[in-house]
mmCIF file of C-alpha atoms in Angstrom:
data_model
loop_
_atom_site.group_PDB
_atom_site.id
_atom_site.type_symbol
_atom_site.label_atom_id
_atom_site.label_comp_id
_atom_site.label_asym_id
_atom_site.label_seq_id
_atom_site.Cartn_x
_atom_site.Cartn_y
_atom_site.Cartn_z
ATOM 1 C CA MET A 1 8.018 30.309 -4.126
ATOM 2 C CA LEU A 2 9.303 28.149 -6.985
ATOM 3 C CA LEU A 3 12.146 26.888 -4.793
ATOM 4 C CA ILE A 4 9.699 25.861 -2.057
ATOM 5 C CA CYS A 5 7.557 23.943 -4.575
ATOM 6 C CA ARG A 6 10.649 22.183 -5.902
ATOM 7 C CA VAL A 7 11.736 21.159 -2.393
ATOM 8 C CA VAL A 8 8.239 19.874 -1.564
ATOM 9 C CA LEU A 9 8.024 17.895 -4.824
ATOM 10 C CA LYS A 10 11.457 16.407 -4.214
ATOM 11 C CA GLU A 11 10.475 15.316 -0.686
ATOM 12 C CA MET A 12 7.194 13.834 -1.971
ATOM 13 C CA LEU A 13 9.088 11.898 -4.652
ATOM 14 C CA LYS A 14 11.589 10.639 -2.061
ATOM 15 C CA ASN A 15 8.847 9.447 0.311
ATOM 16 C CA GLY A 16 6.906 7.832 -2.530
ATOM 17 C CA VAL A 17 9.876 5.930 -3.928
ATOM 18 C CA GLU A 18 10.921 4.733 -0.465
ATOM 19 C CA ALA A 19 7.369 3.457 0.117
ATOM 20 C CA LEU A 20 7.447 1.669 -3.259
ATOM 21 C CA PHE A 21 10.760 0.001 -2.342
ATOM 22 C CA THR A 22 9.291 -1.158 0.985
ATOM 23 C CA GLY A 23 6.179 -2.550 -0.683
ATOM 24 C CA GLU A 24 8.238 -4.288 -3.328
ATOM 25 C CA LEU A 25 10.458 -5.915 -0.673
ATOM 26 C CA ASP A 26 7.440 -6.954 1.421
ATOM 27 C CA ASP A 27 5.931 -8.573 -1.657
ATOM 28 C CA ALA A 28 9.179 -10.358 -2.576
ATOM 29 C CA LEU A 29 9.657 -11.744 0.938
ATOM 30 C CA GLY A 30 5.986 -12.591 1.434
ATOM 31 C CA TYR A 31 5.549 -10.699 4.710
ATOM 32 C CA GLN A 32 5.734 -7.214 6.179
ATOM 33 C CA LYS A 33 8.567 -6.138 8.432
ATOM 34 C CA HIS A 34 7.990 -7.054 12.107
ATOM 35 C CA ASP A 35 5.403 -9.715 11.186
ATOM 36 C CA ARG A 36 5.956 -12.333 13.901
ATOM 37 C CA LYS A 37 3.342 -14.875 12.780
ATOM 38 C CA ILE A 38 5.292 -16.169 9.791
ATOM 39 C CA GLU A 39 8.296 -18.488 9.935
ATOM 40 C CA LYS A 40 10.961 -16.736 7.931
ATOM 41 C CA THR A 41 13.975 -17.955 6.021
ATOM 42 C CA ASN A 42 15.026 -14.502 4.792
ATOM 43 C CA TYR A 43 14.772 -11.290 6.773
ATOM 44 C CA GLN A 44 14.705 -7.595 6.015
ATOM 45 C CA ASN A 45 17.944 -5.841 6.863
ATOM 46 C CA ASP A 46 18.437 -2.375 8.241
ATOM 47 C CA LYS A 47 18.044 0.513 5.854
ATOM 48 C CA THR A 48 20.880 1.556 3.593
ATOM 49 C CA THR A 49 21.338 4.687 1.537
ATOM 50 C CA LYS A 50 20.992 4.682 -2.245
ATOM 51 C CA PHE A 51 22.018 7.772 -4.210
ATOM 52 C CA VAL A 52 19.758 8.529 -7.195
ATOM 53 C CA LYS A 53 19.512 11.286 -9.781
ATOM 54 C CA THR A 54 16.189 12.894 -10.682
ATOM 55 C CA ALA A 55 14.925 15.822 -12.721
ATOM 56 C CA LEU A 56 14.543 17.637 -9.387
ATOM 57 C CA GLY A 57 18.169 16.982 -8.441
ATOM 58 C CA SER A 58 20.028 14.200 -6.714
ATOM 59 C CA MET A 59 18.754 12.609 -3.511
ATOM 60 C CA ASP A 60 19.596 9.883 -1.039
ATOM 61 C CA LEU A 61 16.948 7.217 -0.509
ATOM 62 C CA GLU A 62 16.795 5.061 2.610
ATOM 63 C CA ILE A 63 15.898 1.563 1.462
ATOM 64 C CA SER A 64 15.797 -1.879 3.055
ATOM 65 C CA GLY A 65 17.326 -4.989 1.636
ATOM 66 C CA ASP A 66 17.113 -8.642 2.518
ATOM 67 C CA ARG A 67 19.647 -10.583 4.521
ATOM 68 C CA ASN A 68 20.302 -13.114 1.740
ATOM 69 C CA SER A 69 20.730 -10.388 -0.925
ATOM 70 C CA GLU A 70 18.204 -12.127 -3.162
ATOM 71 C CA PHE A 71 15.877 -9.130 -3.566
ATOM 72 C CA GLU A 72 16.160 -7.481 -6.990
ATOM 73 C CA PRO A 73 14.203 -4.207 -6.989
ATOM 74 C CA GLU A 74 12.393 -3.297 -10.185
ATOM 75 C CA ILE A 75 11.874 0.385 -9.371
ATOM 76 C CA VAL A 76 15.560 1.248 -9.358
ATOM 77 C CA PRO A 77 17.608 -1.902 -10.013
ATOM 78 C CA LYS A 78 20.840 -2.612 -8.182
ATOM 79 C CA ASN A 79 23.812 -0.622 -9.508
ATOM 80 C CA SER A 80 21.452 1.906 -11.102
ATOM 81 C CA SER A 81 20.786 5.477 -10.051
ATOM 82 C CA ASP A 82 18.226 6.584 -12.638
ATOM 83 C CA LEU A 83 14.683 7.438 -11.556
ATOM 84 C CA SER A 84 13.487 8.701 -14.941
ATOM 85 C CA CYS A 85 11.067 5.776 -15.427
ATOM 86 C CA ILE A 86 9.128 6.821 -12.321
ATOM 87 C CA GLU A 87 9.272 10.529 -13.056
ATOM 88 C CA GLU A 88 7.715 9.994 -16.481
ATOM 89 C CA LYS A 89 4.730 8.255 -14.881
#
């Protein structure tokens, strides 16, 4: 039972962090993905995998980036794999 709870918590954390990354990128670019009404100078790229370590174990996150590589995520900065700041909250 404890193992099942751990797996569910880990999946919830993964989905939550991926949603935060998407929201952060949407905010940085000024539009949501697939928004056709806005003239864009920078686009969202396909998703890439980011390996992070958590108290629940390691996990791979699927996150989007921008074509110009200007997006600097605050949740888990580039070249970082620590999610402890989110887990504490």
